[in-house]
Amino acid sequence: MNQPIISARELCANGNAGWRAVTDVTFDVFNGECAAIIGPNGSGKSSLLKAITGEYHTVSGALTIMGIDSSSLPRQEMAKTVAVVAQHEHVDPRLSVSEYVWLGRVPHTFCCGKNEHERAVQQALVDVGLFHKADQPFGTLSGGEQQRASIARAFAQEPKLLLLDEPTNHLDHLARLELLTLVKQRGIASIAVLHDLPLVTPFADKVLLMSKQKMVAYASPDIVMQNTFITPVFGLNVIPINHPHINCTIHHFEAAQTRFHSPAVGTLQ
C-alpha cells in the first residue's frame, strides 16, 4: 500500500499558551486525496492545521509527513513540502500578481534555476485563470481573484501537501465551487477547513469531523455526512438528494430543532 502523504495517530497538540488545541486525532491522507475538516466554530479545525504546520506543539501521539516525523523535518524541507493558504493574508497591494505568485518559489530559491521558477509561476497562473492579469497590482483584483492568486502561489510552490483554512470565506457560491474545483483537479493531497457543508461532498474524498477539540469521525462523505454524526455535532438534519444529471448524492441541511424561541405574543399593559 502506498505511503500516506500525511498521517496522524492519536495526535494531541497544545496552543502557544499551553491550552489543549486538539485531542486524539487520527487520519491518513494519500497522494491525490482531498480531505475536508468540518465542525462548529471553536471545534479545533484551524487548530489542527496549526498542529500540522508546527505552529502548535505536539504533546502526544504521532504526526508524520512523507513518512518522517513532522518535528524532525527541517524548516526548509517543510516549506518545500507543505503549502498553506490561510484565512487572511496580508499582501502588499502594490505587488503584481506574478510577483505575489513568485513568493511560492522562495523555498526552492537555491535548488532550481530561473527557467524552472518561471515555468512554475506561469503554469500556476494559467491553472487558476489569472495569466492575463499577471502584471496587474494584486490590490486591483476582486476577492475571488485574490483567493485564486493565493491558490496559484501555493501551486507554484509545488508542494506534496496543500492546507487551506476556510478558503471559500467571503466568496459567492460560484466562486466557491470554482476554487475547490481548482484544488481538486490539481491532484495534490489537500486538507481544507470548510464551513459550507454542501460543498463538502463534491470536494472531499474523506471528511474529518471535529467537536470540542476532538475528532468525532474520519471517513468518506457518504458515511460522515449522515444524521448519525452531523445531528449531534451541528444540530442539523441531513437530507440526501440524488443529483438529477450525474450519478452522485448531494446533501441538503435543515435545523433539527431551533435554538431560539420567539416570545409569546401578548398585549402591553
C-alpha positions as a Markdown table, in Angstrom:
| # | Residue | x | y | z |
|---|---|---|---|---|
| 1 | Met | 0.0 | 0.0 | 0.0 |
| 2 | Asn | 1.2 | 3.5 | -0.8 |
| 3 | Gln | 2.6 | 5.6 | 2.0 |
| 4 | Pro | 0.3 | 8.4 | 3.0 |
| 5 | Ile | 1.5 | 12.0 | 2.4 |
| 6 | Ile | 0.4 | 12.8 | 6.0 |
| 7 | Ser | -0.5 | 10.6 | 8.8 |
| 8 | Ala | -1.7 | 11.3 | 12.4 |
| 9 | Arg | -2.2 | 8.8 | 15.2 |
| 10 | Glu | -3.9 | 9.9 | 18.4 |
| 11 | Leu | -2.5 | 13.4 | 17.9 |
| 12 | Cys | -2.7 | 15.8 | 20.8 |
| 13 | Ala | -1.4 | 19.4 | 20.4 |
| 14 | Asn | -1.3 | 22.5 | 22.6 |
| 15 | Gly | -1.7 | 26.1 | 21.6 |
| 16 | Asn | 1.1 | 28.7 | 22.2 |
| 17 | Ala | -0.2 | 29.4 | 25.8 |
| 18 | Gly | -0.3 | 25.7 | 26.7 |
| 19 | Trp | -4.0 | 25.2 | 26.2 |
| 20 | Arg | -5.2 | 22.0 | 24.6 |
| 21 | Ala | -5.9 | 22.7 | 20.9 |
| 22 | Val | -6.7 | 19.2 | 19.6 |
| 23 | Thr | -7.1 | 15.8 | 21.1 |
| 24 | Asp | -6.9 | 12.2 | 19.8 |
| 25 | Val | -6.9 | 13.0 | 16.1 |
| 26 | Thr | -6.1 | 10.0 | 13.7 |
| 27 | Phe | -6.2 | 10.2 | 9.9 |
| 28 | Asp | -4.3 | 9.5 | 6.7 |
| 29 | Val | -4.3 | 11.5 | 3.5 |
| 30 | Phe | -2.8 | 9.9 | 0.4 |
| 31 | Asn | -1.4 | 11.4 | -2.7 |
| 32 | Gly | -4.3 | 13.0 | -4.8 |
| 33 | Glu | -6.8 | 12.8 | -1.9 |
| 34 | Cys | -8.8 | 15.8 | -0.7 |
| 35 | Ala | -9.9 | 15.8 | 2.9 |
| 36 | Ala | -12.3 | 18.3 | 4.5 |
| 37 | Ile | -12.2 | 19.3 | 8.1 |
| 38 | Ile | -15.7 | 20.3 | 9.4 |
| 39 | Gly | -17.1 | 21.2 | 12.8 |
| 40 | Pro | -18.8 | 24.1 | 14.6 |
| 41 | Asn | -17.0 | 27.3 | 15.5 |
| 42 | Gly | -14.3 | 26.6 | 18.1 |
| 43 | Ser | -14.2 | 22.8 | 17.5 |
| 44 | Gly | -10.5 | 22.8 | 16.7 |
| 45 | Lys | -10.5 | 22.9 | 12.9 |
| 46 | Ser | -7.9 | 25.6 | 12.3 |
| 47 | Ser | -6.0 | 24.4 | 15.4 |
| 48 | Leu | -5.5 | 21.1 | 13.7 |
| 49 | Leu | -3.9 | 22.9 | 10.7 |
| 50 | Lys | -1.6 | 24.7 | 13.0 |
| 51 | Ala | -0.6 | 21.4 | 14.7 |
| 52 | Ile | 0.2 | 20.1 | 11.2 |
| 53 | Thr | 2.4 | 23.1 | 10.4 |
| 54 | Gly | 4.1 | 23.0 | 13.8 |
| 55 | Glu | 2.7 | 26.4 | 14.9 |
| 56 | Tyr | 1.0 | 24.4 | 17.7 |
| 57 | His | 3.2 | 22.0 | 19.7 |
| 58 | Thr | 2.5 | 18.2 | 19.6 |
| 59 | Val | 2.4 | 16.8 | 23.1 |
| 60 | Ser | 1.5 | 13.2 | 22.4 |
| 61 | Gly | 0.7 | 10.9 | 19.5 |
| 62 | Ala | 2.4 | 10.9 | 16.1 |
| 63 | Leu | 2.3 | 13.1 | 13.1 |
| 64 | Thr | 4.3 | 12.2 | 10.0 |
| 65 | Ile | 4.7 | 13.9 | 6.7 |
| 66 | Met | 6.1 | 11.8 | 3.8 |
| 67 | Gly | 6.9 | 9.2 | 6.4 |
| 68 | Ile | 9.0 | 11.5 | 8.5 |
| 69 | Asp | 8.2 | 12.7 | 12.0 |
| 70 | Ser | 7.0 | 16.3 | 11.4 |
| 71 | Ser | 9.1 | 17.6 | 14.3 |
| 72 | Ser | 12.2 | 16.2 | 12.6 |
| 73 | Leu | 11.6 | 17.9 | 9.2 |
| 74 | Pro | 13.9 | 20.9 | 8.7 |
| 75 | Arg | 12.0 | 24.2 | 8.1 |
| 76 | Gln | 13.3 | 24.4 | 4.6 |
| 77 | Glu | 12.1 | 20.9 | 3.8 |
| 78 | Met | 8.7 | 21.6 | 5.4 |
| 79 | Ala | 8.4 | 24.8 | 3.3 |
| 80 | Lys | 9.1 | 22.7 | 0.1 |
| 81 | Thr | 6.6 | 20.0 | 1.1 |
| 82 | Val | 3.6 | 21.9 | 2.6 |
| 83 | Ala | 1.9 | 24.9 | 1.2 |
| 84 | Val | -0.7 | 26.9 | 3.3 |
| 85 | Val | -3.5 | 29.1 | 2.1 |
| 86 | Ala | -4.6 | 31.0 | 5.2 |
| 87 | Gln | -7.9 | 32.7 | 6.0 |
| 88 | His | -6.4 | 36.1 | 6.0 |
| 89 | Glu | -3.2 | 37.0 | 4.1 |
| 90 | His | -1.7 | 40.5 | 4.4 |
| 91 | Val | -0.4 | 41.1 | 0.9 |
| 92 | Asp | 1.2 | 44.4 | -0.3 |
| 93 | Pro | -1.4 | 45.6 | -2.8 |
| 94 | Arg | 1.3 | 47.1 | -5.0 |
| 95 | Leu | 2.8 | 43.7 | -5.8 |
| 96 | Ser | 1.9 | 42.5 | -9.2 |
| 97 | Val | 0.0 | 39.2 | -9.4 |
| 98 | Ser | 3.0 | 37.4 | -10.8 |
| 99 | Glu | 5.3 | 38.9 | -8.1 |
| 100 | Tyr | 3.0 | 37.6 | -5.5 |
| 101 | Val | 2.8 | 34.1 | -7.0 |
| 102 | Trp | 6.6 | 34.1 | -7.3 |
| 103 | Leu | 6.7 | 34.1 | -3.5 |
| 104 | Gly | 5.7 | 30.4 | -3.7 |
| 105 | Arg | 9.1 | 29.7 | -5.2 |
| 106 | Val | 11.1 | 31.1 | -2.2 |
| 107 | Pro | 11.6 | 27.6 | -0.6 |
| 108 | His | 13.2 | 26.5 | -3.9 |
| 109 | Thr | 15.4 | 29.5 | -4.4 |
| 110 | Phe | 18.7 | 27.6 | -4.2 |
| 111 | Cys | 17.7 | 24.4 | -5.8 |
| 112 | Cys | 16.2 | 25.5 | -9.1 |
| 113 | Gly | 17.2 | 27.7 | -12.0 |
| 114 | Lys | 15.4 | 30.8 | -13.2 |
| 115 | Asn | 13.7 | 29.0 | -16.1 |
| 116 | Glu | 12.2 | 26.4 | -13.7 |
| 117 | His | 10.9 | 29.2 | -11.4 |
| 118 | Glu | 9.3 | 31.0 | -14.4 |
| 119 | Arg | 7.7 | 27.8 | -15.7 |
| 120 | Ala | 6.2 | 27.0 | -12.3 |
| 121 | Val | 4.8 | 30.6 | -11.8 |
| 122 | Gln | 3.4 | 30.8 | -15.3 |
| 123 | Gln | 1.8 | 27.4 | -15.1 |
| 124 | Ala | 0.2 | 28.2 | -11.8 |
| 125 | Leu | -1.2 | 31.5 | -13.2 |
| 126 | Val | -2.6 | 29.6 | -16.2 |
| 127 | Asp | -4.1 | 26.9 | -14.0 |
| 128 | Val | -6.1 | 29.4 | -11.9 |
| 129 | Gly | -7.1 | 31.6 | -14.9 |
| 130 | Leu | -5.1 | 34.6 | -14.0 |
| 131 | Phe | -2.3 | 34.6 | -16.6 |
| 132 | His | -3.9 | 37.6 | -18.4 |
| 133 | Lys | -3.7 | 39.6 | -15.1 |
| 134 | Ala | -0.1 | 38.7 | -14.3 |
| 135 | Asp | 1.1 | 42.3 | -14.5 |
| 136 | Gln | -1.8 | 43.9 | -12.6 |
| 137 | Pro | -1.4 | 45.0 | -9.0 |
| 138 | Phe | -2.7 | 42.5 | -6.5 |
| 139 | Gly | -4.9 | 45.2 | -4.9 |
| 140 | Thr | -6.9 | 45.6 | -8.1 |
| 141 | Leu | -8.2 | 42.0 | -8.0 |
| 142 | Ser | -11.6 | 41.1 | -6.8 |
| 143 | Gly | -12.0 | 39.0 | -3.7 |
| 144 | Gly | -12.4 | 35.8 | -5.7 |
| 145 | Glu | -9.4 | 36.6 | -7.9 |
| 146 | Gln | -7.3 | 37.3 | -4.8 |
| 147 | Gln | -8.2 | 33.8 | -3.5 |
| 148 | Arg | -7.3 | 32.3 | -6.8 |
| 149 | Ala | -4.0 | 34.1 | -6.7 |
| 150 | Ser | -3.4 | 32.6 | -3.3 |
| 151 | Ile | -4.1 | 29.2 | -4.7 |
| 152 | Ala | -1.7 | 30.0 | -7.6 |
| 153 | Arg | 1.1 | 30.9 | -5.1 |
| 154 | Ala | 0.5 | 27.6 | -3.4 |
| 155 | Phe | 0.6 | 25.7 | -6.7 |
| 156 | Ala | 3.8 | 27.5 | -7.7 |
| 157 | Gln | 5.3 | 26.1 | -4.5 |
| 158 | Glu | 4.8 | 22.6 | -6.0 |
| 159 | Pro | 4.1 | 21.1 | -2.6 |
| 160 | Lys | 3.2 | 17.5 | -1.7 |
| 161 | Leu | 0.5 | 18.7 | 0.7 |
| 162 | Leu | -1.8 | 21.7 | 0.5 |
| 163 | Leu | -3.5 | 23.1 | 3.6 |
| 164 | Leu | -6.4 | 25.5 | 3.2 |
| 165 | Asp | -8.0 | 27.3 | 6.1 |
| 166 | Glu | -11.6 | 28.3 | 5.2 |
| 167 | Pro | -10.6 | 29.2 | 1.6 |
| 168 | Thr | -14.2 | 29.9 | 0.4 |
| 169 | Asn | -15.0 | 32.6 | 3.0 |
| 170 | His | -16.3 | 35.8 | 1.6 |
| 171 | Leu | -16.8 | 34.3 | -1.9 |
| 172 | Asp | -20.0 | 34.0 | -3.8 |
| 173 | His | -21.4 | 30.5 | -4.5 |
| 174 | Leu | -19.9 | 30.1 | -8.0 |
| 175 | Ala | -16.5 | 31.3 | -6.9 |
| 176 | Arg | -16.5 | 28.8 | -4.0 |
| 177 | Leu | -17.2 | 25.9 | -6.4 |
| 178 | Glu | -14.6 | 27.1 | -8.8 |
| 179 | Leu | -11.9 | 27.5 | -6.2 |
| 180 | Leu | -12.5 | 24.0 | -4.7 |
| 181 | Thr | -12.6 | 22.5 | -8.2 |
| 182 | Leu | -9.2 | 24.1 | -9.0 |
| 183 | Val | -7.8 | 22.4 | -5.9 |
| 184 | Lys | -9.4 | 19.0 | -6.6 |
| 185 | Gln | -8.3 | 19.0 | -10.2 |
| 186 | Arg | -4.7 | 19.7 | -9.3 |
| 187 | Gly | -4.3 | 16.3 | -7.8 |
| 188 | Ile | -2.3 | 17.4 | -4.7 |
| 189 | Ala | -3.0 | 15.8 | -1.3 |
| 190 | Ser | -5.1 | 18.6 | 0.2 |
| 191 | Ile | -6.8 | 19.3 | 3.5 |
| 192 | Ala | -9.3 | 22.1 | 3.6 |
| 193 | Val | -11.2 | 23.6 | 6.6 |
| 194 | Leu | -14.8 | 24.1 | 5.2 |
| 195 | His | -17.7 | 25.9 | 6.8 |
| 196 | Asp | -20.1 | 25.5 | 3.9 |
| 197 | Leu | -21.4 | 21.9 | 4.4 |
| 198 | Pro | -23.0 | 21.5 | 0.9 |
| 199 | Leu | -19.5 | 21.9 | -0.6 |
| 200 | Val | -18.0 | 19.0 | 1.4 |
| 201 | Thr | -19.3 | 16.0 | -0.6 |
| 202 | Pro | -18.4 | 17.4 | -4.1 |
| 203 | Phe | -14.9 | 18.2 | -2.9 |
| 204 | Ala | -13.8 | 15.7 | -0.3 |
| 205 | Asp | -12.7 | 12.1 | -0.6 |
| 206 | Lys | -12.6 | 12.0 | 3.2 |
| 207 | Val | -14.2 | 14.1 | 5.9 |
| 208 | Leu | -12.7 | 14.7 | 9.4 |
| 209 | Leu | -15.5 | 15.8 | 11.8 |
| 210 | Met | -14.4 | 17.8 | 14.9 |
| 211 | Ser | -16.2 | 18.7 | 18.0 |
| 212 | Lys | -14.9 | 20.3 | 21.2 |
| 213 | Gln | -11.3 | 19.9 | 20.0 |
| 214 | Lys | -11.7 | 16.2 | 19.5 |
| 215 | Met | -12.1 | 14.1 | 16.3 |
| 216 | Val | -15.6 | 12.6 | 16.1 |
| 217 | Ala | -15.2 | 10.7 | 12.8 |
| 218 | Tyr | -12.9 | 10.3 | 9.8 |
| 219 | Ala | -14.3 | 8.5 | 6.8 |
| 220 | Ser | -15.8 | 9.0 | 3.3 |
| 221 | Pro | -18.5 | 11.7 | 2.9 |
| 222 | Asp | -21.2 | 9.0 | 2.4 |
| 223 | Ile | -20.5 | 7.8 | 6.0 |
| 224 | Val | -19.8 | 11.1 | 7.8 |
| 225 | Met | -22.4 | 13.3 | 6.1 |
| 226 | Gln | -25.3 | 11.4 | 7.8 |
| 227 | Asn | -27.6 | 12.2 | 10.7 |
| 228 | Thr | -25.7 | 9.8 | 12.9 |
| 229 | Phe | -22.7 | 12.2 | 13.0 |
| 230 | Ile | -24.0 | 15.5 | 11.8 |
| 231 | Thr | -27.1 | 15.9 | 14.0 |
| 232 | Pro | -25.3 | 15.6 | 17.4 |
| 233 | Val | -22.5 | 17.9 | 16.4 |
| 234 | Phe | -24.3 | 20.6 | 14.3 |
| 235 | Gly | -27.9 | 20.2 | 15.4 |
| 236 | Leu | -28.8 | 19.7 | 11.7 |
| 237 | Asn | -30.7 | 17.0 | 9.8 |
| 238 | Val | -29.1 | 15.8 | 6.6 |
| 239 | Ile | -31.4 | 15.2 | 3.6 |
| 240 | Pro | -29.6 | 13.3 | 0.8 |
| 241 | Ile | -30.7 | 14.0 | -2.7 |
| 242 | Asn | -29.8 | 12.2 | -5.9 |
| 243 | His | -28.3 | 14.6 | -8.4 |
| 244 | Pro | -30.7 | 14.8 | -11.4 |
| 245 | His | -27.9 | 14.8 | -14.0 |
| 246 | Ile | -24.9 | 12.9 | -12.6 |
| 247 | Asn | -24.5 | 9.8 | -10.6 |
| 248 | Cys | -23.8 | 11.3 | -7.2 |
| 249 | Thr | -25.6 | 12.3 | -4.0 |
| 250 | Ile | -25.8 | 15.9 | -2.8 |
| 251 | His | -26.9 | 17.0 | 0.7 |
| 252 | His | -29.3 | 19.5 | 2.0 |
| 253 | Phe | -29.3 | 20.6 | 5.6 |
| 254 | Glu | -32.1 | 21.8 | 7.9 |
| 255 | Ala | -32.3 | 22.6 | 11.6 |
| 256 | Ala | -33.1 | 19.6 | 13.7 |
| 257 | Gln | -34.6 | 21.9 | 16.2 |
| 258 | Thr | -34.4 | 25.6 | 16.6 |
| 259 | Arg | -32.2 | 27.0 | 19.4 |
| 260 | Phe | -34.2 | 30.2 | 19.5 |
| 261 | His | -37.8 | 30.6 | 20.6 |
| 262 | Ser | -40.0 | 33.6 | 19.8 |
| 263 | Pro | -41.6 | 35.1 | 22.9 |
| 264 | Ala | -45.3 | 34.7 | 23.3 |
| 265 | Val | -47.2 | 37.5 | 21.6 |
| 266 | Gly | -49.3 | 39.4 | 24.1 |
| 267 | Thr | -50.8 | 42.8 | 24.8 |
| 268 | Leu | -48.7 | 45.5 | 26.5 |
| 269 | Gln | -50.3 | 46.5 | 29.8 |
